[in-house]
Short mmCIF file of C-alpha atoms and ligand atoms in Angstrom, two decimals:
data_model
loop_
_atom_site.label_atom_id
_atom_site.label_comp_id
_atom_site.label_asym_id
_atom_site.label_seq_id
_atom_site.Cartn_x
_atom_site.Cartn_y
_atom_site.Cartn_z
CA MET A 301 -78.65 -65.58 26.72
CA SER A 302 -75.88 -67.71 28.03
CA ASN A 303 -72.48 -66.33 29.26
CA VAL A 304 -70.60 -67.92 26.32
CA TYR A 305 -73.18 -66.35 23.67
CA GLU A 306 -72.83 -63.07 25.55
CA GLN A 307 -69.15 -63.14 25.53
CA LYS A 308 -69.07 -64.03 21.77
CA VAL A 309 -71.67 -60.95 21.14
CA ASN A 310 -69.46 -58.79 22.98
CA ASP A 311 -66.27 -59.66 21.24
CA PHE A 312 -67.97 -59.16 17.95
CA MET A 313 -69.22 -55.89 19.05
CA ALA A 314 -65.81 -54.82 20.22
CA LYS A 315 -64.45 -55.16 16.59
CA VAL A 316 -67.27 -53.47 14.95
CA ILE A 317 -67.07 -50.43 17.35
CA ALA A 318 -63.21 -50.35 17.07
CA LYS A 319 -63.60 -50.25 13.28
CA ASN A 320 -66.48 -47.69 13.19
CA PRO A 321 -66.00 -45.38 16.05
CA SER A 322 -68.63 -42.93 16.89
CA GLU A 323 -71.24 -44.41 14.55
CA VAL A 324 -73.49 -45.13 17.60
CA GLU A 325 -76.73 -46.03 15.59
CA PHE A 326 -74.69 -48.34 13.49
CA HIS A 327 -73.40 -50.21 16.54
CA GLN A 328 -77.03 -50.33 17.85
CA ALA A 329 -78.56 -51.88 14.57
CA VAL A 330 -75.69 -54.50 14.40
CA HIS A 331 -75.99 -55.51 17.97
CA GLU A 332 -79.69 -56.17 17.61
CA VAL A 333 -79.04 -58.46 14.68
CA VAL A 334 -75.83 -60.20 16.22
CA GLU A 335 -77.76 -60.89 19.68
CA SER A 336 -80.31 -62.89 17.71
CA LEU A 337 -77.85 -64.47 15.33
CA ILE A 338 -74.87 -65.60 17.49
CA PRO A 339 -76.61 -68.55 18.93
CA PHE A 340 -77.88 -69.56 15.47
CA ILE A 341 -74.48 -69.14 13.64
CA GLU A 342 -72.92 -71.49 16.59
CA GLU A 343 -75.42 -74.06 15.51
CA ASN A 344 -74.81 -73.53 11.64
CA PRO A 345 -71.13 -73.57 11.31
CA GLN A 346 -71.00 -73.12 7.62
CA TYR A 347 -72.06 -69.39 8.33
CA LYS A 348 -69.43 -69.16 11.12
CA ASP A 349 -66.53 -70.55 9.01
CA ALA A 350 -67.15 -68.32 5.97
CA LYS A 351 -67.40 -65.25 8.37
CA ILE A 352 -70.70 -64.38 6.74
CA LEU A 353 -71.67 -61.84 9.54
CA GLU A 354 -68.26 -60.37 9.53
CA ARG A 355 -68.61 -59.74 5.85
CA MET A 356 -72.09 -58.39 6.28
CA VAL A 357 -71.06 -55.53 8.60
CA GLU A 358 -68.61 -54.22 6.00
CA PRO A 359 -70.42 -52.42 3.11
CA GLU A 360 -69.53 -53.49 -0.31
CA ARG A 361 -69.02 -49.85 -1.17
CA LEU A 362 -69.73 -46.50 0.09
CA VAL A 363 -69.76 -43.10 -1.62
CA MET A 364 -69.46 -39.88 -0.23
CA PHE A 365 -69.53 -36.57 -2.09
CA ARG A 366 -69.90 -32.98 -2.12
CA VAL A 367 -73.22 -31.37 -3.15
CA PRO A 368 -72.96 -27.66 -3.97
CA TRP A 369 -76.06 -25.69 -4.90
CA LEU A 370 -77.38 -22.15 -4.97
CA ASN A 371 -80.00 -20.87 -2.76
CA ASP A 372 -82.82 -18.27 -3.87
CA LYS A 373 -80.64 -15.53 -2.73
CA GLY A 374 -77.70 -16.81 -5.00
CA GLU A 375 -75.75 -17.88 -2.21
CA VAL A 376 -73.57 -20.93 -2.39
CA GLN A 377 -74.59 -23.77 -0.18
CA ILE A 378 -72.58 -27.06 0.44
CA ASN A 379 -73.95 -30.32 1.75
CA ARG A 380 -72.72 -33.86 1.83
CA GLY A 381 -74.16 -36.68 -0.03
CA PHE A 382 -74.01 -40.33 0.51
CA ARG A 383 -74.94 -43.66 -0.79
CA ILE A 384 -74.16 -46.85 1.08
CA GLU A 385 -74.03 -50.01 -1.22
CA MET A 386 -74.22 -52.61 1.53
CA ASN A 387 -75.11 -55.91 0.17
CA SER A 388 -75.73 -57.29 -3.39
CA ALA A 389 -76.06 -60.95 -2.78
CA ILE A 390 -79.72 -61.26 -3.48
CA GLY A 391 -80.14 -58.70 -5.98
CA PRO A 392 -79.43 -54.93 -6.92
CA TYR A 393 -78.68 -52.57 -3.86
CA LYS A 394 -82.16 -51.14 -3.08
CA GLY A 395 -83.30 -48.66 -0.34
CA GLY A 396 -84.27 -45.09 0.32
CA LEU A 397 -82.64 -41.79 0.33
CA ARG A 398 -83.04 -39.54 3.50
CA PHE A 399 -82.70 -35.73 3.56
CA HIS A 400 -82.46 -34.69 7.06
CA PRO A 401 -80.03 -32.41 8.90
CA THR A 402 -79.01 -35.22 11.35
CA VAL A 403 -77.97 -37.49 8.32
CA ASN A 404 -74.38 -38.80 8.79
CA LEU A 405 -72.33 -41.99 7.80
CA GLY A 406 -73.48 -43.75 10.99
CA ILE A 407 -77.15 -43.26 10.63
CA LEU A 408 -77.09 -44.48 6.84
CA LYS A 409 -74.91 -47.35 7.68
CA PHE A 410 -77.48 -48.47 10.28
CA LEU A 411 -80.26 -48.04 7.77
CA ALA A 412 -78.47 -49.89 4.92
CA PHE A 413 -77.66 -52.79 7.38
CA GLU A 414 -81.46 -53.07 8.38
CA GLN A 415 -82.30 -52.82 4.80
CA VAL A 416 -80.33 -56.00 3.90
CA PHE A 417 -82.37 -58.08 6.26
CA LYS A 418 -85.75 -56.17 5.42
CA ASN A 419 -85.30 -56.60 1.56
CA SER A 420 -84.57 -60.31 2.15
CA LEU A 421 -87.79 -60.76 4.21
CA THR A 422 -89.83 -59.37 1.42
CA THR A 423 -89.32 -62.62 -0.69
CA LEU A 424 -88.26 -60.26 -3.52
CA PRO A 425 -84.86 -60.10 -5.11
CA MET A 426 -83.37 -56.94 -3.66
CA GLY A 427 -80.08 -56.30 -2.11
CA GLY A 428 -79.56 -53.63 0.45
CA GLY A 429 -78.57 -49.81 0.53
CA LYS A 430 -79.24 -46.33 1.75
CA GLY A 431 -78.20 -42.84 1.02
CA GLY A 432 -79.23 -39.17 1.44
CA SER A 433 -77.88 -36.01 2.66
CA ASP A 434 -77.71 -33.59 5.54
CA PHE A 435 -79.81 -31.26 3.56
CA ASP A 436 -82.84 -29.86 5.21
CA PRO A 437 -85.80 -29.50 2.84
CA LYS A 438 -87.72 -27.71 5.62
CA GLY A 439 -88.32 -24.17 4.71
CA LYS A 440 -86.83 -24.40 1.39
CA SER A 441 -88.59 -23.27 -1.77
CA ASP A 442 -89.42 -25.72 -4.51
CA ASN A 443 -86.77 -24.21 -6.68
CA GLU A 444 -84.25 -24.64 -3.96
CA VAL A 445 -85.11 -28.30 -3.27
CA MET A 446 -84.90 -28.83 -7.32
CA ARG A 447 -81.36 -27.29 -7.45
CA PHE A 448 -80.25 -29.31 -4.61
CA CYS A 449 -81.81 -32.59 -6.03
CA GLN A 450 -80.13 -31.86 -9.28
CA SER A 451 -76.74 -31.35 -7.84
CA PHE A 452 -77.16 -34.40 -5.59
CA MET A 453 -78.02 -36.47 -8.68
CA SER A 454 -75.24 -35.14 -10.68
CA GLU A 455 -72.89 -37.14 -8.84
CA LEU A 456 -75.14 -39.97 -7.95
CA PHE A 457 -76.11 -41.00 -11.39
CA ARG A 458 -72.77 -42.53 -11.97
CA HIS A 459 -73.21 -45.17 -9.13
CA ILE A 460 -76.83 -46.24 -9.78
CA GLY A 461 -78.63 -48.11 -12.51
CA PRO A 462 -81.68 -50.33 -12.80
CA ASN A 463 -79.73 -53.42 -12.28
CA THR A 464 -77.01 -51.89 -9.99
CA ASP A 465 -78.53 -49.63 -7.24
CA VAL A 466 -82.32 -48.43 -7.20
CA PRO A 467 -82.80 -45.53 -4.37
CA ALA A 468 -86.22 -44.47 -3.41
CA GLY A 469 -87.65 -42.12 -0.68
CA ASP A 470 -87.26 -41.99 3.10
CA ILE A 471 -87.35 -38.96 5.63
CA GLY A 472 -87.49 -35.73 3.65
CA VAL A 473 -87.75 -37.50 0.22
CA GLY A 474 -91.23 -37.94 -1.12
CA GLY A 475 -92.70 -37.51 -4.68
CA ARG A 476 -91.45 -34.11 -5.23
CA GLU A 477 -87.77 -34.93 -4.61
CA ILE A 478 -87.99 -38.29 -6.60
CA GLY A 479 -89.37 -36.33 -9.61
CA PHE A 480 -86.47 -33.69 -9.50
CA LEU A 481 -83.88 -36.46 -9.04
CA PHE A 482 -85.50 -38.77 -11.79
CA GLY A 483 -85.67 -35.68 -14.17
CA GLN A 484 -81.74 -35.04 -13.74
CA TYR A 485 -80.87 -38.57 -14.12
CA LYS A 486 -82.68 -39.02 -17.38
CA LYS A 487 -81.14 -35.78 -18.75
CA LEU A 488 -77.65 -36.85 -17.73
CA ARG A 489 -78.06 -40.54 -19.06
CA ASN A 490 -80.58 -39.90 -22.08
CA GLU A 491 -82.40 -43.06 -20.71
CA PHE A 492 -85.85 -43.62 -19.32
CA THR A 493 -85.35 -46.65 -16.81
CA GLY A 494 -86.46 -47.58 -13.47
CA ILE A 495 -83.42 -46.07 -11.48
CA LEU A 496 -85.84 -45.03 -8.82
CA THR A 497 -88.86 -46.06 -6.90
CA GLY A 498 -91.81 -44.06 -5.74
CA LYS A 499 -92.18 -42.42 -9.13
CA GLY A 500 -95.17 -40.45 -10.15
CA LEU A 501 -97.96 -42.74 -11.77
CA GLU A 502 -97.72 -40.97 -15.07
CA TRP A 503 -93.96 -41.77 -15.37
CA GLY A 504 -93.49 -45.19 -14.12
CA GLY A 505 -94.57 -45.37 -10.54
CA SER A 506 -96.66 -47.90 -9.12
CA LEU A 507 -99.98 -47.75 -7.56
CA ILE A 508 -99.94 -48.22 -3.86
CA ARG A 509 -96.39 -47.43 -3.49
CA PRO A 510 -97.10 -44.19 -1.36
CA GLU A 511 -99.46 -46.19 0.64
CA ALA A 512 -97.43 -49.34 1.08
CA THR A 513 -95.47 -48.66 3.93
CA GLY A 514 -98.27 -47.53 6.38
CA TYR A 515 -100.42 -50.17 4.96
CA GLY A 516 -97.96 -52.93 5.33
CA ALA A 517 -97.35 -52.10 8.80
CA THR A 518 -101.02 -52.28 9.61
CA TYR A 519 -101.29 -55.46 7.82
CA PHE A 520 -98.62 -56.82 9.80
CA ALA A 521 -100.37 -55.59 13.09
CA GLU A 522 -103.33 -57.43 12.07
CA GLU A 523 -101.51 -60.63 11.47
CA MET A 524 -99.85 -60.40 14.81
CA LEU A 525 -103.27 -59.81 16.36
CA ASN A 526 -104.70 -62.79 14.59
CA THR A 527 -102.47 -65.17 16.29
CA ARG A 528 -104.32 -64.30 19.58
CA GLY A 529 -107.55 -64.65 17.90
CA ASP A 530 -107.96 -60.92 17.87
CA SER A 531 -108.00 -58.15 15.18
CA LEU A 532 -107.59 -54.42 15.02
CA LYS A 533 -111.47 -53.92 15.05
CA GLY A 534 -112.25 -51.65 17.87
CA LYS A 535 -108.65 -50.95 18.97
CA ILE A 536 -107.21 -47.59 20.09
CA VAL A 537 -104.03 -46.89 18.08
CA ALA A 538 -101.38 -44.17 18.85
CA ILE A 539 -99.23 -43.22 15.90
CA SER A 540 -96.07 -41.05 15.93
CA GLY A 541 -95.04 -38.79 12.90
CA SER A 542 -97.37 -37.32 10.19
CA GLY A 543 -95.25 -38.06 7.17
CA ASN A 544 -95.89 -40.74 4.58
CA VAL A 545 -95.82 -43.68 6.67
CA ALA A 546 -97.83 -42.41 9.57
CA GLN A 547 -100.31 -40.93 7.11
CA TYR A 548 -101.18 -44.23 5.32
CA ALA A 549 -100.93 -46.30 8.61
CA THR A 550 -103.77 -43.85 9.71
CA GLU A 551 -105.78 -44.70 6.58
CA LYS A 552 -105.54 -48.47 6.62
CA VAL A 553 -106.17 -48.69 10.55
CA THR A 554 -109.16 -46.60 10.21
CA GLN A 555 -110.43 -48.75 7.33
CA MET A 556 -110.03 -52.02 9.44
CA GLY A 557 -112.03 -50.51 12.30
CA GLY A 558 -109.44 -49.08 14.68
CA LYS A 559 -109.35 -45.57 16.05
CA VAL A 560 -106.08 -43.58 15.53
CA VAL A 561 -105.96 -40.98 18.35
CA THR A 562 -102.44 -39.36 17.99
CA LEU A 563 -100.08 -37.91 15.33
CA SER A 564 -96.98 -36.00 15.78
CA ASP A 565 -93.98 -34.21 14.19
CA SER A 566 -90.93 -32.86 15.80
CA SER A 567 -92.59 -30.19 17.49
CA GLY A 568 -95.08 -32.31 19.52
CA TYR A 569 -98.21 -34.56 19.19
CA ILE A 570 -102.02 -33.88 18.95
CA TYR A 571 -104.44 -36.18 20.80
CA ASP A 572 -108.01 -36.65 19.31
CA PRO A 573 -110.00 -38.98 21.38
CA ASN A 574 -112.87 -39.02 18.72
CA GLY A 575 -110.25 -40.66 16.24
CA ILE A 576 -108.72 -39.23 13.20
CA ASP A 577 -111.36 -40.15 10.48
CA ALA A 578 -111.20 -40.09 6.68
CA GLU A 579 -112.07 -36.23 6.54
CA LYS A 580 -109.55 -35.27 9.36
CA LEU A 581 -106.70 -37.37 7.46
CA ALA A 582 -107.35 -35.53 4.44
CA PHE A 583 -106.59 -32.23 6.13
CA VAL A 584 -103.33 -33.79 7.52
CA LEU A 585 -102.32 -34.92 3.99
CA GLU A 586 -102.94 -31.38 2.58
CA LEU A 587 -101.30 -29.75 5.66
CA LYS A 588 -98.07 -31.88 5.42
CA ASN A 589 -97.75 -32.61 1.73
CA VAL A 590 -98.99 -29.55 0.01
CA LYS A 591 -98.79 -26.76 2.53
CA ARG A 592 -95.80 -28.44 4.44
CA GLY A 593 -97.22 -27.18 7.73
CA ARG A 594 -96.93 -28.28 11.38
CA ILE A 595 -99.23 -30.85 13.13
CA LYS A 596 -100.22 -28.25 15.60
CA GLU A 597 -102.54 -26.65 13.08
CA TYR A 598 -104.60 -29.89 13.37
CA ALA A 599 -105.16 -28.86 16.98
CA ASP A 600 -106.21 -25.43 16.12
CA LYS A 601 -108.55 -26.85 13.26
CA TYR A 602 -110.17 -29.36 15.23
CA GLY A 603 -110.04 -27.99 18.72
CA VAL A 604 -108.06 -30.97 20.17
CA GLU A 605 -104.96 -30.74 22.33
CA PHE A 606 -101.57 -30.16 21.35
CA PHE A 607 -98.69 -31.40 23.45
CA GLU A 608 -95.53 -29.41 22.61
CA GLY A 609 -92.28 -31.24 22.56
CA LYS A 610 -93.76 -34.43 23.62
CA ARG A 611 -94.31 -37.88 22.09
CA PRO A 612 -97.55 -39.52 22.17
CA TRP A 613 -96.54 -42.83 24.28
CA GLY A 614 -98.18 -41.63 27.50
CA VAL A 615 -101.86 -41.91 25.76
CA LYS A 616 -103.72 -44.97 26.67
CA CYS A 617 -103.84 -47.30 23.77
CA ASP A 618 -103.97 -51.00 22.57
CA VAL A 619 -101.70 -50.64 19.72
CA ALA A 620 -98.59 -48.38 19.20
CA MET A 621 -97.18 -47.54 15.78
CA PRO A 622 -94.05 -45.61 15.81
CA CYS A 623 -93.76 -44.05 12.26
CA ALA A 624 -91.40 -41.03 12.68
CA THR A 625 -87.71 -41.82 13.30
CA GLN A 626 -85.08 -43.96 15.14
CA ASN A 627 -85.17 -44.21 18.92
CA GLU A 628 -88.52 -42.47 19.48
CA VAL A 629 -89.45 -44.95 22.22
CA ASN A 630 -87.29 -45.07 25.22
CA GLU A 631 -87.43 -47.64 28.09
CA ASP A 632 -89.52 -45.41 30.23
CA GLU A 633 -92.07 -44.66 27.35
CA ALA A 634 -92.22 -48.55 26.70
CA LYS A 635 -93.14 -49.17 30.42
CA THR A 636 -95.83 -46.49 30.09
CA LEU A 637 -97.17 -47.93 27.14
CA VAL A 638 -97.36 -51.49 28.71
CA ALA A 639 -98.64 -50.43 31.99
CA ASN A 640 -101.44 -48.45 30.07
CA GLY A 641 -102.73 -51.86 28.36
CA CYS A 642 -100.80 -51.37 25.11
CA PHE A 643 -100.06 -55.05 23.70
CA VAL A 644 -99.07 -54.50 20.12
CA VAL A 645 -96.15 -52.50 18.63
CA SER A 646 -96.05 -52.37 14.97
CA GLU A 647 -92.87 -50.33 13.88
CA GLY A 648 -93.61 -48.40 10.78
CA ALA A 649 -90.29 -46.30 11.38
CA ASN A 650 -86.71 -48.03 11.38
CA MET A 651 -85.36 -48.99 14.75
CA PRO A 652 -87.87 -46.52 16.53
CA SER A 653 -87.57 -48.50 19.92
CA THR A 654 -84.31 -48.20 21.89
CA PRO A 655 -82.81 -51.73 23.01
CA GLU A 656 -84.18 -51.19 26.63
CA ALA A 657 -87.58 -50.47 25.09
CA ILE A 658 -87.38 -53.63 23.28
CA ALA A 659 -86.48 -55.71 26.37
CA VAL A 660 -89.64 -54.15 28.04
CA TYR A 661 -91.80 -55.44 25.23
CA GLN A 662 -90.19 -58.78 25.27
CA ASP A 663 -90.28 -59.13 29.06
CA ALA A 664 -94.14 -58.26 28.79
CA LYS A 665 -94.60 -60.70 25.91
CA ILE A 666 -96.70 -58.20 24.05
CA LEU A 667 -96.88 -58.46 20.38
CA TYR A 668 -93.98 -56.84 19.03
CA GLY A 669 -93.22 -56.44 15.08
CA PRO A 670 -89.76 -55.00 14.73
CA GLY A 671 -89.41 -52.41 11.84
CA LYS A 672 -87.27 -54.65 9.54
CA ALA A 673 -90.60 -56.77 9.38
CA ALA A 674 -93.43 -54.53 9.89
CA ASN A 675 -92.35 -51.81 7.47
CA ALA A 676 -91.08 -53.80 4.78
CA GLY A 677 -94.15 -53.30 2.71
CA GLY A 678 -92.65 -50.00 1.41
CA VAL A 679 -89.67 -51.51 -0.05
CA ALA A 680 -91.75 -54.52 -1.20
CA VAL A 681 -94.00 -52.43 -3.41
CA SER A 682 -90.79 -50.63 -4.57
CA GLY A 683 -89.76 -54.25 -5.58
CA LEU A 684 -93.22 -54.52 -7.52
CA GLU A 685 -92.66 -50.99 -9.17
CA MET A 686 -89.08 -52.40 -10.45
CA SER A 687 -91.09 -55.46 -11.71
CA GLN A 688 -93.63 -53.40 -13.55
CA ASN A 689 -90.94 -50.97 -15.08
CA SER A 690 -89.02 -54.20 -16.54
CA MET A 691 -92.36 -55.33 -18.11
CA ARG A 692 -93.32 -52.05 -19.24
CA TYR A 693 -96.78 -52.88 -17.69
CA ASN A 694 -98.87 -51.68 -14.85
CA TRP A 695 -100.61 -53.73 -12.36
CA THR A 696 -103.96 -52.38 -11.02
CA ARG A 697 -104.41 -50.99 -7.38
CA GLU A 698 -106.23 -54.01 -6.41
CA GLU A 699 -103.38 -56.30 -7.66
CA VAL A 700 -100.62 -54.54 -6.06
CA ASP A 701 -102.51 -54.24 -2.85
CA ALA A 702 -103.32 -58.03 -2.86
CA LYS A 703 -99.56 -58.78 -3.46
CA LEU A 704 -98.46 -56.35 -0.79
CA HIS A 705 -101.16 -57.99 1.71
CA GLN A 706 -99.62 -61.59 0.73
CA ILE A 707 -96.12 -60.39 1.14
CA MET A 708 -96.88 -58.96 4.74
CA LYS A 709 -98.60 -62.46 5.37
CA ASP A 710 -95.40 -64.24 4.10
CA ILE A 711 -93.06 -62.08 6.25
CA HIS A 712 -95.16 -62.71 9.29
CA ALA A 713 -95.04 -66.50 8.64
CA THR A 714 -91.27 -66.27 8.34
CA CYS A 715 -91.01 -64.51 11.79
CA VAL A 716 -93.27 -67.16 13.28
CA LYS A 717 -91.08 -70.04 11.47
CA TRP A 718 -87.67 -68.67 13.15
CA GLY A 719 -89.13 -66.89 16.07
CA LYS A 720 -91.45 -69.21 17.83
CA GLU A 721 -90.65 -70.13 21.37
CA GLY A 722 -93.47 -72.40 23.07
CA ASP A 723 -96.57 -70.15 23.15
CA TYR A 724 -94.51 -66.94 22.37
CA ILE A 725 -93.55 -65.58 18.98
CA ASP A 726 -90.26 -63.53 19.16
CA TYR A 727 -90.75 -61.54 16.14
CA PHE A 728 -87.52 -59.85 16.74
CA LYS A 729 -85.50 -62.99 16.48
CA GLY A 730 -87.60 -64.35 13.92
CA ALA A 731 -87.18 -61.40 11.54
CA ASN A 732 -83.40 -61.37 12.15
CA ILE A 733 -82.89 -64.97 11.41
CA GLY A 734 -85.39 -65.17 8.58
CA GLY A 735 -83.75 -62.11 6.75
CA PHE A 736 -80.10 -63.42 7.43
CA VAL A 737 -80.61 -67.02 5.96
CA LYS A 738 -81.38 -66.20 2.44
CA VAL A 739 -78.66 -63.71 2.09
CA ALA A 740 -75.98 -65.82 3.83
CA ASP A 741 -76.70 -68.71 1.72
CA ALA A 742 -76.46 -66.57 -1.35
CA MET A 743 -73.17 -65.30 -0.22
CA LEU A 744 -72.02 -68.80 0.33
CA ALA A 745 -72.98 -69.82 -3.00
CA GLN A 746 -71.31 -67.00 -4.73
CA GLY A 747 -67.89 -67.58 -3.00
CA LEU A 748 -65.61 -64.99 -1.45
CA VAL A 749 -66.55 -61.63 -3.20
P1 NDP B 129 -91.63 -38.32 6.15
O1 NDP B 129 -90.47 -37.37 5.94
O2 NDP B 129 -92.66 -38.41 5.32
O3 NDP B 129 -92.13 -37.99 7.64
C1 NDP B 129 -91.30 -38.16 8.82
C2 NDP B 129 -92.19 -37.79 10.02
O4 NDP B 129 -91.32 -37.98 11.24
C3 NDP B 129 -92.46 -36.34 10.05
O5 NDP B 129 -93.72 -36.14 10.86
C4 NDP B 129 -91.39 -35.71 10.94
O6 NDP B 129 -91.63 -34.62 11.70
C5 NDP B 129 -91.08 -36.93 11.84
N1 NDP B 129 -89.73 -36.92 12.47
C6 NDP B 129 -88.58 -37.08 11.73
N2 NDP B 129 -87.49 -36.93 12.36
C7 NDP B 129 -88.03 -36.70 13.59
C8 NDP B 129 -87.32 -36.45 14.79
N3 NDP B 129 -85.97 -36.44 14.98
N4 NDP B 129 -88.12 -36.17 15.83
C9 NDP B 129 -89.46 -36.27 15.79
N5 NDP B 129 -90.16 -36.53 14.69
C10 NDP B 129 -89.38 -36.54 13.58
O7 NDP B 129 -90.84 -39.69 6.30
P2 NDP B 129 -91.44 -41.12 6.18
O8 NDP B 129 -92.83 -41.24 6.70
O9 NDP B 129 -91.15 -41.66 4.83
O10 NDP B 129 -90.48 -42.05 7.17
C11 NDP B 129 -90.81 -42.08 8.65
C12 NDP B 129 -90.07 -43.40 9.32
O11 NDP B 129 -90.50 -44.56 8.54
C13 NDP B 129 -88.61 -43.31 9.09
O12 NDP B 129 -88.09 -43.96 10.12
C14 NDP B 129 -88.33 -43.92 7.63
O13 NDP B 129 -86.87 -44.34 7.77
C15 NDP B 129 -89.32 -45.16 7.78
N6 NDP B 129 -89.75 -45.88 6.60
C16 NDP B 129 -90.11 -45.09 5.53
C17 NDP B 129 -90.39 -45.86 4.37
C18 NDP B 129 -90.88 -45.06 3.18
O14 NDP B 129 -91.39 -45.86 2.31
N7 NDP B 129 -91.09 -43.86 3.07
C19 NDP B 129 -90.36 -47.27 4.29
C20 NDP B 129 -89.97 -47.91 5.53
C21 NDP B 129 -89.62 -47.16 6.80
P3 NDP B 129 -91.07 -33.18 11.12
O15 NDP B 129 -91.71 -32.86 9.96
O16 NDP B 129 -91.21 -32.23 12.21
O17 NDP B 129 -89.59 -33.62 10.98
O1 2IT B 130 -86.73 -47.76 4.88
C1 2IT B 130 -87.28 -48.21 3.58
O2 2IT B 130 -87.53 -49.45 3.55
C2 2IT B 130 -87.55 -47.21 2.70
N1 2IT B 130 -87.25 -46.11 2.91
C3 2IT B 130 -88.12 -47.72 1.49
C4 2IT B 130 -86.96 -48.14 0.46
C5 2IT B 130 -87.42 -48.33 -0.77
O3 2IT B 130 -86.28 -48.72 -1.89
O4 2IT B 130 -88.45 -48.55 -1.23
#
């Protein structure tokens, strides 16, 4: 990047940091985007003059609220709830809810900011938002989770609606939580509408929504490999996490002929050199989604190694799919991956690679699919769930999967369009510019709002 551009990036970031002190993840997410966009905006002064980027880093609205609830012992508990309504230029605010003790304003603003670009890339009409709470579902009973969700929705309900803001799941929010949240909304409003996605199949959910993020990240990896005349067949794949995204990435990679050798959780990772096949994956689903146990139990059950407190990036692999959380691959880990022959990174998680790790991928010119492109399949099928709710109609599994597959191909094509530099495709730049243009043009058309 030239010095002039670098100076402009630094000036822009200095203002963002001054206005949003201590929100380090938000700074990181904005910096990634601004780095790609400043040269583009300099060449397209309509965006510069209208201060589109300056407007995009300012949420349209944010809501922060008290969430009081009673635990099973009858003791009063207080958590903090949030909803960031980031950008509604191309559709209602859309994005997940995260329940995790680390949740704070900066983390949710980074996620909401990313979501704006991601949702634009899906080709569907969805704005960007994100929300959640510092509530920790781990170790809580179903009744405690229900009481928390009911209290959370008792405030959130007045801010959302099928044409206003449609939340969904993220870390710590799956089918169980969406059910409790939906029930409370319906009770408060006396309305059965599509105000959440990721609903159960019997009550307005879409087929393939649980699978969508992991399947989509796998389809995206396959598209990247195809540009080099290659495919997932026969590839060794390291996956982190063992939640929703990791589970269905494992399923799809295996179906497409790859071998998944790792899964993890916050306690460590398991390494299964023989591959996590369908039967072993069924054990993981039961362990994580029903028993809510730890991944170490996989090692005990199948007699493989468990590496306590470690992440899986030291394992030899062709493809890495980080599917746990932000900043889970650092510079050294990225170097190790590349040194061990890994040449594809498809991010199921949001911002899992640090800026230094991304620089390693770019220098090595490996196939790097950033989260806002590679994991957009989840929210894309959420968009399809909204369409089905509006039509009061359900598409079949095959129909939804085909639409998801096509959307991932389209996202890939958008990244190529904006990111191709000679023989190399900079998917990072491609996703940022590709996601930006549609939102920016909509903001221009709608005037200064
Ligand atoms: P889940 O809650 O289902 O699973 C999260 C997994 O990541 C668990 O294995 C969890 O381990 C692990 N994890 C979470 N935080 C940490 C941490 N700080 N350190 C190590 N491991 C951690 O969430 P999802 O699978 O839904 O989400 C995973 C990622 O994918 C997130 O980045 C999310 O934003 C992103 N994403 C999710 C989408 C969706 O539709 N669900 C869509 C697009 C992106 P443990 O149980 O020990 O905490
Ligand atoms: O990060 C994400 O894209 C999600 N957690 C899914 C959001 C959604 O609305 O389905």
